[in-house]
PDB file as gemmi writes it, atoms N, CA and C in Angstrom:
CRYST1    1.000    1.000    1.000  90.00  90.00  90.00 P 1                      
ATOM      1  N   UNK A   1     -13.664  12.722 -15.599  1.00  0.00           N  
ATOM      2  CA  UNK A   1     -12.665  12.143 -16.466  1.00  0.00           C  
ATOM      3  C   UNK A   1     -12.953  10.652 -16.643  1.00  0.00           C  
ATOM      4  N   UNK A   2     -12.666  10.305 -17.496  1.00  0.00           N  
ATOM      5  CA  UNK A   2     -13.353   8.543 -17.896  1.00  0.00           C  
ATOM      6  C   UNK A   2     -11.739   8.058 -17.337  1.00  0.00           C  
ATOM      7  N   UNK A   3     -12.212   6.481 -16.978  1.00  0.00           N  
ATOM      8  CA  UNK A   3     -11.657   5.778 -16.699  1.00  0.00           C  
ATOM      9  C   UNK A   3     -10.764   4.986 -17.582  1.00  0.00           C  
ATOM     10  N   UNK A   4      -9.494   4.822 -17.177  1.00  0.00           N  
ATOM     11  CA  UNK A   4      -8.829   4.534 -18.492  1.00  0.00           C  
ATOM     12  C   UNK A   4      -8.130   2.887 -18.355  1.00  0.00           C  
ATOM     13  N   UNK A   5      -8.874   2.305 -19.240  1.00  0.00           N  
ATOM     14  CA  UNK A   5      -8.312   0.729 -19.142  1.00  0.00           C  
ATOM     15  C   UNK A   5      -6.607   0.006 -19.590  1.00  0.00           C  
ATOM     16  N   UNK A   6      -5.998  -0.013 -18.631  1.00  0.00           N  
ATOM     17  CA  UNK A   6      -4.892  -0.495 -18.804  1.00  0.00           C  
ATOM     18  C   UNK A   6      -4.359  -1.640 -18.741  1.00  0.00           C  
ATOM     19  N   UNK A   7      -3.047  -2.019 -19.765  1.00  0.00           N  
ATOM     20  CA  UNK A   7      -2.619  -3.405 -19.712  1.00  0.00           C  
ATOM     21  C   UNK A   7      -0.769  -3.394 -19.143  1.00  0.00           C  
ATOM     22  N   UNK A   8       0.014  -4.637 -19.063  1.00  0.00           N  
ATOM     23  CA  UNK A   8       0.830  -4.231 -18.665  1.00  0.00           C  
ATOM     24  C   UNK A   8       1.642  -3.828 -20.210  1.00  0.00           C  
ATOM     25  N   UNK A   9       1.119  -3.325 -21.441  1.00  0.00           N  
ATOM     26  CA  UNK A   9       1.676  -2.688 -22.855  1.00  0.00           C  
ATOM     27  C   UNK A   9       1.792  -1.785 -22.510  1.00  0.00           C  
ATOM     28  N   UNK A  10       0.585  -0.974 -21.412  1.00  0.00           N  
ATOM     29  CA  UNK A  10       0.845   0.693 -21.497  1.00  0.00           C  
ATOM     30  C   UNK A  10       0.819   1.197 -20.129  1.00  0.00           C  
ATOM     31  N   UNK A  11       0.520   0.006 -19.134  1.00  0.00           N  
ATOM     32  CA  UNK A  11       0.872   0.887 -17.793  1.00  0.00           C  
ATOM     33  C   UNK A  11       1.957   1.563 -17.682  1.00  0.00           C  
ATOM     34  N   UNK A  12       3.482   1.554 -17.997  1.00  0.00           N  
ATOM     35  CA  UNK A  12       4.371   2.114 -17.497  1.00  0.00           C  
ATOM     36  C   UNK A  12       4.264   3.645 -18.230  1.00  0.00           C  
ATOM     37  N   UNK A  13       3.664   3.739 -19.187  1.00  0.00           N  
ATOM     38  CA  UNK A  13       3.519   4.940 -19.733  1.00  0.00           C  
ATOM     39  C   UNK A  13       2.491   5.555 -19.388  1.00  0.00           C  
ATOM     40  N   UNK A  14       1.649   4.829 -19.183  1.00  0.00           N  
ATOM     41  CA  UNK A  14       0.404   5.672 -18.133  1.00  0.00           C  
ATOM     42  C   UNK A  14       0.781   6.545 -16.932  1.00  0.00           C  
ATOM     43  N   UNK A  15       1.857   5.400 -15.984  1.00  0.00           N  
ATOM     44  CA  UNK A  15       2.397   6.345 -14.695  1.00  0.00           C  
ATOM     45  C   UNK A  15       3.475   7.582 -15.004  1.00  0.00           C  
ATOM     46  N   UNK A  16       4.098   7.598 -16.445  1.00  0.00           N  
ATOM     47  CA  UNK A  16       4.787   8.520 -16.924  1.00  0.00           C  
ATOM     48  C   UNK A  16       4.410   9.939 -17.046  1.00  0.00           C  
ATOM     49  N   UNK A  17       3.095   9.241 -17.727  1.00  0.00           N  
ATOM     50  CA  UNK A  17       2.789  10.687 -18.160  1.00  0.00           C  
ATOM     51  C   UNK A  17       1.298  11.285 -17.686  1.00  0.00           C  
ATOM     52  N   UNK A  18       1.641  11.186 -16.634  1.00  0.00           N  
ATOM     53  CA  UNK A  18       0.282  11.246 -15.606  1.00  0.00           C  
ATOM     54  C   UNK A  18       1.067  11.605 -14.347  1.00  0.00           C  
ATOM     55  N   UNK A  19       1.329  12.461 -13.400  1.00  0.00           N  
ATOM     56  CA  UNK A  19       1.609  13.014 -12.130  1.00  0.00           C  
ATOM     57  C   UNK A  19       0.766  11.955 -11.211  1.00  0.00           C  
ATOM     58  N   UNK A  20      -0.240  11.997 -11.531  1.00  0.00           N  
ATOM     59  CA  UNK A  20      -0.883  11.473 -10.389  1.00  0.00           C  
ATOM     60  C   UNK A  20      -1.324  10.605 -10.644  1.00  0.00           C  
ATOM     61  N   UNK A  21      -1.875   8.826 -10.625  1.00  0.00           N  
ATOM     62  CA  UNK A  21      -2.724   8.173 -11.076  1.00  0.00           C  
ATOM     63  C   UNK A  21      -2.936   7.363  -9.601  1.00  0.00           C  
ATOM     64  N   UNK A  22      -4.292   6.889  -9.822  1.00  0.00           N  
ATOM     65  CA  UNK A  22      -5.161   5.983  -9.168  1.00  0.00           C  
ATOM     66  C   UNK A  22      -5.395   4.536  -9.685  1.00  0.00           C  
ATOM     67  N   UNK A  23      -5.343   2.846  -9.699  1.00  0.00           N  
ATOM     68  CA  UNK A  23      -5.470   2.104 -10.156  1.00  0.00           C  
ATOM     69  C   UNK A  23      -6.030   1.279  -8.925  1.00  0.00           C  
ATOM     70  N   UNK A  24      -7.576   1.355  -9.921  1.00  0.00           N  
ATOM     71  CA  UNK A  24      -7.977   0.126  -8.994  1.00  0.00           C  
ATOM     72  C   UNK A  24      -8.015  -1.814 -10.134  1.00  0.00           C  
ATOM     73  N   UNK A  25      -7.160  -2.711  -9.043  1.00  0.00           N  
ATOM     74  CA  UNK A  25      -6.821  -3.841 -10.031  1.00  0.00           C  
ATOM     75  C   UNK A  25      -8.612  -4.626  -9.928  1.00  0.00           C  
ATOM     76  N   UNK A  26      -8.909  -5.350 -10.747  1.00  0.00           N  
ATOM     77  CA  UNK A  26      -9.953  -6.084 -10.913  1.00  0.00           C  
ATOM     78  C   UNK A  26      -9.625  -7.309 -11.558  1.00  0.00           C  
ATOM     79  N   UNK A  27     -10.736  -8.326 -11.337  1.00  0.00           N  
ATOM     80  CA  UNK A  27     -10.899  -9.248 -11.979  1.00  0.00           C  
ATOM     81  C   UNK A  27     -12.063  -9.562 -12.416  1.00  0.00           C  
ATOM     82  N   UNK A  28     -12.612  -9.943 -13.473  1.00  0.00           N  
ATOM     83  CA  UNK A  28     -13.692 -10.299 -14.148  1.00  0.00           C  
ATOM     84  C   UNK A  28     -14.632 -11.086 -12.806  1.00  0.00           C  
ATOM     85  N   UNK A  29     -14.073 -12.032 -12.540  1.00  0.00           N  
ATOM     86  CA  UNK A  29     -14.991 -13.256 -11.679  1.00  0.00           C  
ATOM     87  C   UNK A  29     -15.026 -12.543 -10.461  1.00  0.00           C  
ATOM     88  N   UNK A  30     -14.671 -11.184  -9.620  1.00  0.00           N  
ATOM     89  CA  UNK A  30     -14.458 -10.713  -8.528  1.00  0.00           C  
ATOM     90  C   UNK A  30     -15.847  -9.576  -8.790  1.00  0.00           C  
ATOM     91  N   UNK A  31     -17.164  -9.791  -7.697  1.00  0.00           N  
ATOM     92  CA  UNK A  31     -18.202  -9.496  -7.750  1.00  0.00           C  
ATOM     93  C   UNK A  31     -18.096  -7.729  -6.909  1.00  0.00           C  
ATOM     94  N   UNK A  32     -16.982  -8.226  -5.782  1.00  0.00           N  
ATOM     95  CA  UNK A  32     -17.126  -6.865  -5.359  1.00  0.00           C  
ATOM     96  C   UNK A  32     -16.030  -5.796  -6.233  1.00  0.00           C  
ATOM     97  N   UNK A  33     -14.984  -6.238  -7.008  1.00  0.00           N  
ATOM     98  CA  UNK A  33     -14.870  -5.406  -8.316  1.00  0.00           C  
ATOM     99  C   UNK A  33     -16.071  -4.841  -8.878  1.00  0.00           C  
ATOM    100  N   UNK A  34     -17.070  -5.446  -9.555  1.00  0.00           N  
ATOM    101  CA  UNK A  34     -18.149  -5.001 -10.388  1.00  0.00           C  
ATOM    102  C   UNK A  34     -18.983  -3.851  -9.862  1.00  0.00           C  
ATOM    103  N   UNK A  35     -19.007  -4.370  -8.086  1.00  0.00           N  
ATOM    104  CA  UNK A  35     -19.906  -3.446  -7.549  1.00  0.00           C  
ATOM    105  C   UNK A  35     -19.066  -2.080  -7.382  1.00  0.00           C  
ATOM    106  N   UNK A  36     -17.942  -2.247  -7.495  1.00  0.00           N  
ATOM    107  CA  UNK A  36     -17.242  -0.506  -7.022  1.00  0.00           C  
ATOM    108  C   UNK A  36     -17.118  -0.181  -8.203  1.00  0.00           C  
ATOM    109  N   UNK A  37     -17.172  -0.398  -9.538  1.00  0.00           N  
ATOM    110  CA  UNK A  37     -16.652  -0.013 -10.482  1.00  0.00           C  
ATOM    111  C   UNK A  37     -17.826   1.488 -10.742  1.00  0.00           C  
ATOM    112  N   UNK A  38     -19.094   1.329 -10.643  1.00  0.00           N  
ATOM    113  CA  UNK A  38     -19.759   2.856 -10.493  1.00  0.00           C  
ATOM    114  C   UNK A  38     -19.075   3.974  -9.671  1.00  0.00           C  
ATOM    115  N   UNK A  39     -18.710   3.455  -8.118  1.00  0.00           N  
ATOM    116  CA  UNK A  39     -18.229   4.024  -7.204  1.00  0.00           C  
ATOM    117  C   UNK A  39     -16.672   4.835  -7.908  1.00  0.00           C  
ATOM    118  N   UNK A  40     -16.117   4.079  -8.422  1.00  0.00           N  
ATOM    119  CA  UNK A  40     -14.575   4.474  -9.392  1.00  0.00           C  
ATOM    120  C   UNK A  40     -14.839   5.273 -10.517  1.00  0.00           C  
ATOM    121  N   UNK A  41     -15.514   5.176 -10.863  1.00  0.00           N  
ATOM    122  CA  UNK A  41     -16.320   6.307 -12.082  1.00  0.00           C  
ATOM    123  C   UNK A  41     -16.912   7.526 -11.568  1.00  0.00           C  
ATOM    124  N   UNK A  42     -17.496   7.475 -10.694  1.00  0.00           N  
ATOM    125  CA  UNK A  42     -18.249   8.513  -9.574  1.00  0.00           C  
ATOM    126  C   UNK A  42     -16.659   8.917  -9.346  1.00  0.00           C  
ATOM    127  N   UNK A  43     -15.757   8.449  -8.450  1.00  0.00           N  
ATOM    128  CA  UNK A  43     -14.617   9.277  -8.114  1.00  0.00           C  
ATOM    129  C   UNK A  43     -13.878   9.859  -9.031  1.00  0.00           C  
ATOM    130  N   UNK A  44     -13.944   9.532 -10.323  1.00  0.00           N  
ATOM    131  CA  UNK A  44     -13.040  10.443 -11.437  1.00  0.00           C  
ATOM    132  C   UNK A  44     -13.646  11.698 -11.826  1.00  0.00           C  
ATOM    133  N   UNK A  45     -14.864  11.432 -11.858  1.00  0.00           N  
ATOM    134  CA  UNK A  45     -15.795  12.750 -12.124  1.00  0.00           C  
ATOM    135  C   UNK A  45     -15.736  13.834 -10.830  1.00  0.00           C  
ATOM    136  N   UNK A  46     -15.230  13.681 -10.262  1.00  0.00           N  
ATOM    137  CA  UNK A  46     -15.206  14.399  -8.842  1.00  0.00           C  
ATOM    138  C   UNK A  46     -14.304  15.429  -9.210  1.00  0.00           C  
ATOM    139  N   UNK A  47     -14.585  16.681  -9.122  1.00  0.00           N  
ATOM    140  CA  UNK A  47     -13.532  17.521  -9.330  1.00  0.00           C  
ATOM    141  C   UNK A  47     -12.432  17.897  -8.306  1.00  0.00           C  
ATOM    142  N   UNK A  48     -12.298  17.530  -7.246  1.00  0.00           N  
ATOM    143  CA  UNK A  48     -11.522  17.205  -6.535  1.00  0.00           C  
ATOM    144  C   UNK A  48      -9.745  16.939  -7.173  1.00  0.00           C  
ATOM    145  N   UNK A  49     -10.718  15.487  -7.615  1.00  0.00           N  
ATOM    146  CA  UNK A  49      -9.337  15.167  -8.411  1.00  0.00           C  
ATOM    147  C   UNK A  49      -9.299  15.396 -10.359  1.00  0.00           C  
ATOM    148  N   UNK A  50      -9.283  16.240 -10.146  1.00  0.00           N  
ATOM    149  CA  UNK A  50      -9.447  16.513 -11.459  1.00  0.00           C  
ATOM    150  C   UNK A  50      -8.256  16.593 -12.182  1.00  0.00           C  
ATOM    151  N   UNK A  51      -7.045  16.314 -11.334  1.00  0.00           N  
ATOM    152  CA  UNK A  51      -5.585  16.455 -11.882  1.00  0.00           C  
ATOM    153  C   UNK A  51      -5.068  14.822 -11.672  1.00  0.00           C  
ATOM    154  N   UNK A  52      -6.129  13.828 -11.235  1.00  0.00           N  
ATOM    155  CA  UNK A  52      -5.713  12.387 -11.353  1.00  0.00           C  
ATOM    156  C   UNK A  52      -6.218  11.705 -12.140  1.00  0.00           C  
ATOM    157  N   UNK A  53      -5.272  10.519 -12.750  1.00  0.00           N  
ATOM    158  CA  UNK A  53      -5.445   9.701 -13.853  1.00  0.00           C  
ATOM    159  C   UNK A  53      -5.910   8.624 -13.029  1.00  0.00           C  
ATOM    160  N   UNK A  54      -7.389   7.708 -14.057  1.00  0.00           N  
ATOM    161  CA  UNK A  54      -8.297   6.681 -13.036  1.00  0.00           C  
ATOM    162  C   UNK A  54      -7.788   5.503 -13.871  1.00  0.00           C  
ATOM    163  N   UNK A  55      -7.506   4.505 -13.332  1.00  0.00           N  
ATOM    164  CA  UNK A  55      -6.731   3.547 -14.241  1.00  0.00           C  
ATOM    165  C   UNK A  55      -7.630   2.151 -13.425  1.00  0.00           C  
ATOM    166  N   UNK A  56      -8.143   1.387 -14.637  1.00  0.00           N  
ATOM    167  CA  UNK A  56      -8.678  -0.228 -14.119  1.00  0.00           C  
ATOM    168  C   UNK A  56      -7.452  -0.906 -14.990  1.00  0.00           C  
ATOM    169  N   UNK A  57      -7.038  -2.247 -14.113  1.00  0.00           N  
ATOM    170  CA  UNK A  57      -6.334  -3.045 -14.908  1.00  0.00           C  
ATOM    171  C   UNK A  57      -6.903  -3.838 -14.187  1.00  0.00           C  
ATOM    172  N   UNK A  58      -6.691  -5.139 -15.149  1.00  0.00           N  
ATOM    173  CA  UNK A  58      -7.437  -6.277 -14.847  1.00  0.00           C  
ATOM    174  C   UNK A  58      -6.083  -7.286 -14.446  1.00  0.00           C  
ATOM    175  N   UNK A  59      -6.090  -7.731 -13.168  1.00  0.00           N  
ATOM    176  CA  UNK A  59      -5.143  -8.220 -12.290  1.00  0.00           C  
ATOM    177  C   UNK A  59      -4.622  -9.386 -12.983  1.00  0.00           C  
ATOM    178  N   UNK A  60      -5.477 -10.383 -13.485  1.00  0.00           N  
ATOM    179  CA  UNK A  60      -5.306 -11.511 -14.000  1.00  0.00           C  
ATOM    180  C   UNK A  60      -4.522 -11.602 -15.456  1.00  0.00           C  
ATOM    181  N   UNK A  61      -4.739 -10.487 -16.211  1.00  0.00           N  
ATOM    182  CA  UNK A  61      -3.930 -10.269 -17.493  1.00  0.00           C  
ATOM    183  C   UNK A  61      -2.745  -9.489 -17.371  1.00  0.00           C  
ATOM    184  N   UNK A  62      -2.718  -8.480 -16.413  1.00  0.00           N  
ATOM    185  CA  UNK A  62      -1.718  -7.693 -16.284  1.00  0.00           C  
ATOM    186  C   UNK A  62      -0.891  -8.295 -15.265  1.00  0.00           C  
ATOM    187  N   UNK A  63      -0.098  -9.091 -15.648  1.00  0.00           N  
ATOM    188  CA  UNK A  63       0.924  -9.647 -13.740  1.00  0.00           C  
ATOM    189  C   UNK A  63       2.450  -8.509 -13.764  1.00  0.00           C  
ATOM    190  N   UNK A  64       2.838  -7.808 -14.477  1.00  0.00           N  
ATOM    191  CA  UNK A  64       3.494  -6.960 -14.527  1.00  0.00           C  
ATOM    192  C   UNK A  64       3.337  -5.608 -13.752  1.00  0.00           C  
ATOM    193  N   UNK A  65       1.751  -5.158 -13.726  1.00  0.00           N  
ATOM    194  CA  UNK A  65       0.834  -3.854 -12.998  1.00  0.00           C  
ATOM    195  C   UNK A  65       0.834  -4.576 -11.698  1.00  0.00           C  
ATOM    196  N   UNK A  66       0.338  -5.588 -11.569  1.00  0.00           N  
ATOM    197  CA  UNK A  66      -0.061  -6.172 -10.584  1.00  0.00           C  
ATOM    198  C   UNK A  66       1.267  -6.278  -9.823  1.00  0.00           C  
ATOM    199  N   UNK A  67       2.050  -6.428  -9.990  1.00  0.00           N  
ATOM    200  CA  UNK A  67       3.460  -6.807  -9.324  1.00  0.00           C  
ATOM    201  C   UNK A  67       3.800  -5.308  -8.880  1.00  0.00           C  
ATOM    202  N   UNK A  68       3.914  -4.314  -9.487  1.00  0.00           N  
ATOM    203  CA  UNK A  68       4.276  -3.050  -9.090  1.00  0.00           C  
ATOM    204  C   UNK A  68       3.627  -2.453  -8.199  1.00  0.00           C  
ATOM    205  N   UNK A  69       2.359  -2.855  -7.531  1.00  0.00           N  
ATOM    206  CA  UNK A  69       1.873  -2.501  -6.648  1.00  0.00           C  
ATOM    207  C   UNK A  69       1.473  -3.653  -5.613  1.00  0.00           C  
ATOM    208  N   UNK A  70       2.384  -4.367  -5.608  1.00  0.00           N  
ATOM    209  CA  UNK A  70       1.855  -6.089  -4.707  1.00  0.00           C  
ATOM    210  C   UNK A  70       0.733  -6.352  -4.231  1.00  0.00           C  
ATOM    211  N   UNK A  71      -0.158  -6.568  -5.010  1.00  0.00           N  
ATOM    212  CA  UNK A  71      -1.827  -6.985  -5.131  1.00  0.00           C  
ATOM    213  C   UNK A  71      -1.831  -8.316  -4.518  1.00  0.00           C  
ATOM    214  N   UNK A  72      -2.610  -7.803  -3.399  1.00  0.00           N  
ATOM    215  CA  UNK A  72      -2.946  -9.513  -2.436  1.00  0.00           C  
ATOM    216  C   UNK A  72      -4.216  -9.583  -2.342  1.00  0.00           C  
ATOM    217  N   UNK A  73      -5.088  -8.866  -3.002  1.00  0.00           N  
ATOM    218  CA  UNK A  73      -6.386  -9.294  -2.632  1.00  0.00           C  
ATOM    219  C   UNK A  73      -7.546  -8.555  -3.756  1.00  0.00           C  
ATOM    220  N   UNK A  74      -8.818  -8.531  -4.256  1.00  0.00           N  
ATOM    221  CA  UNK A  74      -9.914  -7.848  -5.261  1.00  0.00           C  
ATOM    222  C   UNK A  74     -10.756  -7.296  -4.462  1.00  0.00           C  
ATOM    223  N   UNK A  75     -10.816  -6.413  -4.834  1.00  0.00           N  
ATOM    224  CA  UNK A  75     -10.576  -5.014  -5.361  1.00  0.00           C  
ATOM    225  C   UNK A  75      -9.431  -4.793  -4.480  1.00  0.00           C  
ATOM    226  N   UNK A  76      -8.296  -4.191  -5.729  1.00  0.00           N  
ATOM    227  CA  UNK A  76      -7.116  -3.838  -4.835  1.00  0.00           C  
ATOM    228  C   UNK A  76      -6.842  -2.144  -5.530  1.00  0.00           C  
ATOM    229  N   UNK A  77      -6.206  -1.170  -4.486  1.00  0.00           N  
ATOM    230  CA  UNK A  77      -6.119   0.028  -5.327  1.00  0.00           C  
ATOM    231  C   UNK A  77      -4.866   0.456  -4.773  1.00  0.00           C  
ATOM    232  N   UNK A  78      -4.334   1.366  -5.875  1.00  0.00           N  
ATOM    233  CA  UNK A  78      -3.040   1.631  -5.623  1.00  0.00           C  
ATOM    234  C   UNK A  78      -3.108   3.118  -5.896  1.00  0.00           C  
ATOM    235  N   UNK A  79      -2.446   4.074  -5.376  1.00  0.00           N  
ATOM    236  CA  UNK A  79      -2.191   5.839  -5.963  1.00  0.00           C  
ATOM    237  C   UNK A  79      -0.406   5.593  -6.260  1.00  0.00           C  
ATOM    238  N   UNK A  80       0.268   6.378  -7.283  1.00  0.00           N  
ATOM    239  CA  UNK A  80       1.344   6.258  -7.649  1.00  0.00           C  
ATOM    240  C   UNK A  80       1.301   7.803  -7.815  1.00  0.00           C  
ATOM    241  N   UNK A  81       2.561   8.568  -7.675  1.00  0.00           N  
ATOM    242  CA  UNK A  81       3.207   9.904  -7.498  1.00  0.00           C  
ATOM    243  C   UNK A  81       3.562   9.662  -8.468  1.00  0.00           C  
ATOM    244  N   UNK A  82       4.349  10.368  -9.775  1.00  0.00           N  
ATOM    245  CA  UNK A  82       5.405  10.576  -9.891  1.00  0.00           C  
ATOM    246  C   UNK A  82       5.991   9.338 -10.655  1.00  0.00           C  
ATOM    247  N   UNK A  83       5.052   8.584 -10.810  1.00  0.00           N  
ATOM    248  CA  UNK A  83       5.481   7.064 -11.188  1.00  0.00           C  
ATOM    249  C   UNK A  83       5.942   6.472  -9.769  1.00  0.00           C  
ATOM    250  N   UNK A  84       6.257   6.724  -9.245  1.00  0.00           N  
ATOM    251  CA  UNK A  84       6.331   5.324  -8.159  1.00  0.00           C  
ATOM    252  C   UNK A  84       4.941   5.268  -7.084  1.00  0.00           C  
ATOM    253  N   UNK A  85       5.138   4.166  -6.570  1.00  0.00           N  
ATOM    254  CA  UNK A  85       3.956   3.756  -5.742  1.00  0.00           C  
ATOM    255  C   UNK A  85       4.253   4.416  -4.790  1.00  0.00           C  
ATOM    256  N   UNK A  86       3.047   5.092  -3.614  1.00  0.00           N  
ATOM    257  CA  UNK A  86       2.743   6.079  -3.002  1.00  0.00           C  
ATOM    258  C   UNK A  86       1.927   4.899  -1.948  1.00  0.00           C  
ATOM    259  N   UNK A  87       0.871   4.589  -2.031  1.00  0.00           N  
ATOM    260  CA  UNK A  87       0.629   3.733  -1.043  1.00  0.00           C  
ATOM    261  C   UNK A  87      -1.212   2.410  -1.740  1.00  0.00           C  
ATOM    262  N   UNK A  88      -1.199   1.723  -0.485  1.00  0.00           N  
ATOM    263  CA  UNK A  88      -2.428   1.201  -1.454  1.00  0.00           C  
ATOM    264  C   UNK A  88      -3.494   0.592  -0.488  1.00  0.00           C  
ATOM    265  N   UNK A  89      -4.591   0.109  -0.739  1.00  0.00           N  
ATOM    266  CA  UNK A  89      -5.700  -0.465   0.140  1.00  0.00           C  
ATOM    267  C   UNK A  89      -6.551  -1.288  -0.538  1.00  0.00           C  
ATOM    268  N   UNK A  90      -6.492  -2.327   0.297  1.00  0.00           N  
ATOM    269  CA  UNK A  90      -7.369  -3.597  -0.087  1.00  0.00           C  
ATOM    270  C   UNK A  90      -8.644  -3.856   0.654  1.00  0.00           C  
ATOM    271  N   UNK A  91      -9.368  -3.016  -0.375  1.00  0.00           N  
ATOM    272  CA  UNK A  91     -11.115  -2.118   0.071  1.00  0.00           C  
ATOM    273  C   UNK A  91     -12.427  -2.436  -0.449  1.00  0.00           C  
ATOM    274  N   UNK A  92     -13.037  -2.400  -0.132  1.00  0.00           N  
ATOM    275  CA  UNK A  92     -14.519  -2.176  -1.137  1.00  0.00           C  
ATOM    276  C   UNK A  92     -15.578  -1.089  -0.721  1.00  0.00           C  
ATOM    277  N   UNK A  93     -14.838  -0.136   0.275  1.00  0.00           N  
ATOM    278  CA  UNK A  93     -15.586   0.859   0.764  1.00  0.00           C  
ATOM    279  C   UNK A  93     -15.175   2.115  -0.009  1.00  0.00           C  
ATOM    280  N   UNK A  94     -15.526   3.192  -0.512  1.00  0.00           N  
ATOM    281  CA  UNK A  94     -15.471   4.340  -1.096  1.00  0.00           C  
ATOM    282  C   UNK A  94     -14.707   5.079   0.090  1.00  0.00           C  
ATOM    283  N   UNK A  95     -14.932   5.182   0.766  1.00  0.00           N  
ATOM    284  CA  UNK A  95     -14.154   6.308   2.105  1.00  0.00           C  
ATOM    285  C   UNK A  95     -12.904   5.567   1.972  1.00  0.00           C  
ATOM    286  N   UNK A  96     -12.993   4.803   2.180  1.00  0.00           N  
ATOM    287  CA  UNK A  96     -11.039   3.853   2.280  1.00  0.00           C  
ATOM    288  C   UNK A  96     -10.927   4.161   0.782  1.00  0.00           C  
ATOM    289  N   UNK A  97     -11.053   4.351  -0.521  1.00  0.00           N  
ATOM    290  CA  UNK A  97     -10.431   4.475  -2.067  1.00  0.00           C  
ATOM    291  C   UNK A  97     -10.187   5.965  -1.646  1.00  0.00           C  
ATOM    292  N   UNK A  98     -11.209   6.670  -1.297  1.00  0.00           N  
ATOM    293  CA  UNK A  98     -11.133   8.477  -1.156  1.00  0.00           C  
ATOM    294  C   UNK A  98     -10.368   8.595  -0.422  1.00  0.00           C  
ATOM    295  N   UNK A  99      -9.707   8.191   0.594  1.00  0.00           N  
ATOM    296  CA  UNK A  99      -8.698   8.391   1.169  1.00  0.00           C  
ATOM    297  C   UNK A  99      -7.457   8.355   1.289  1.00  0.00           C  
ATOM    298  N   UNK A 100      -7.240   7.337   0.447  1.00  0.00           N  
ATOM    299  CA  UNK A 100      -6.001   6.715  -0.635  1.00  0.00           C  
ATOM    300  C   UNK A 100      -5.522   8.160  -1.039  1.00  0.00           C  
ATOM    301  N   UNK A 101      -6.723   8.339  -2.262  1.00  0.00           N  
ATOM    302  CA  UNK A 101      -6.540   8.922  -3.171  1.00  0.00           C  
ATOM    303  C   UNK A 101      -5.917  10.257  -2.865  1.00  0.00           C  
ATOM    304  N   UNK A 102      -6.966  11.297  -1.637  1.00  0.00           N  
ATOM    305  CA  UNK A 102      -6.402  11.711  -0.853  1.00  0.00           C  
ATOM    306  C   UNK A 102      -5.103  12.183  -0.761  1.00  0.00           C  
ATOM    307  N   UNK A 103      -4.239  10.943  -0.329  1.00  0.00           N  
ATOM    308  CA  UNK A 103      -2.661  11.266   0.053  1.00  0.00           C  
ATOM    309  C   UNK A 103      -1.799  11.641  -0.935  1.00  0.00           C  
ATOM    310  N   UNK A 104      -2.393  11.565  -2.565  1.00  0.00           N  
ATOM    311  CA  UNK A 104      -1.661  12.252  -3.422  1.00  0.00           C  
ATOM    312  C   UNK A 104      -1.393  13.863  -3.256  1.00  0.00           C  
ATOM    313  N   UNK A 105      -2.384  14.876  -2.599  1.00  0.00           N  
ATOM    314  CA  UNK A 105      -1.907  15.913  -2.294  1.00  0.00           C  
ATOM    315  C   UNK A 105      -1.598  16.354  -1.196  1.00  0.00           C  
ATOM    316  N   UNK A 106      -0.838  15.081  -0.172  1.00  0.00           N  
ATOM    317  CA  UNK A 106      -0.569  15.612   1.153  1.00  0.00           C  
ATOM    318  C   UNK A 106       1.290  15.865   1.524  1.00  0.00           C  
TER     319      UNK A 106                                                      
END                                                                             
């Protein structure tokens, strides 16, 4: 499933109409953003989760996304249920995002 770029215009409708979503926040100038962003693409294609929505927002434009999941640090990722926040990790390792992600069907 491709990765779907969000702002704070359409995040709240993203978590609407999506059961499950994943958001990892980025910033342009944040290097270990760039480097996971294959790794975040690799995880959508995973059939695993094939019933979760992969969401990048870019931390610095979106302070509305960013606030709903209290982003303290780049690369930050969040899983949301249901529309509300579910839990989050401030990572650059793939096993810590997969594990996140994870707790959406536990």
């Amino acid at each position: 499933m491709a990765v779907i770029k969000a702002t704070d215009n359409d995040f709240n409708e993203i978590l609407s109409s999506n059961e499950k979503v994943v958001v990892k926040y980025y910033a342009d100038w944040c290097g270990n953003c760039r480097l996971f962003s294959p790794k975040f693409k690799r995880l959508s294609d995973d059939e695993l989760f094939a019933n979760t929505a992969f969401v990048d927002v870019n931390a610095e434009n979106s302070p509305e996304a960013r606030k709903m999941a209290g982003v303290t640090n780049l690369p930050f990722f969040a899983v949301f249920k249901g529309g509300q926040l579910l839990d989050t990790v401030a990572a650059s390792k793939e096993e810590a995002v997969r594990n996140l992600i994870l707790k959406l069907d536990a």
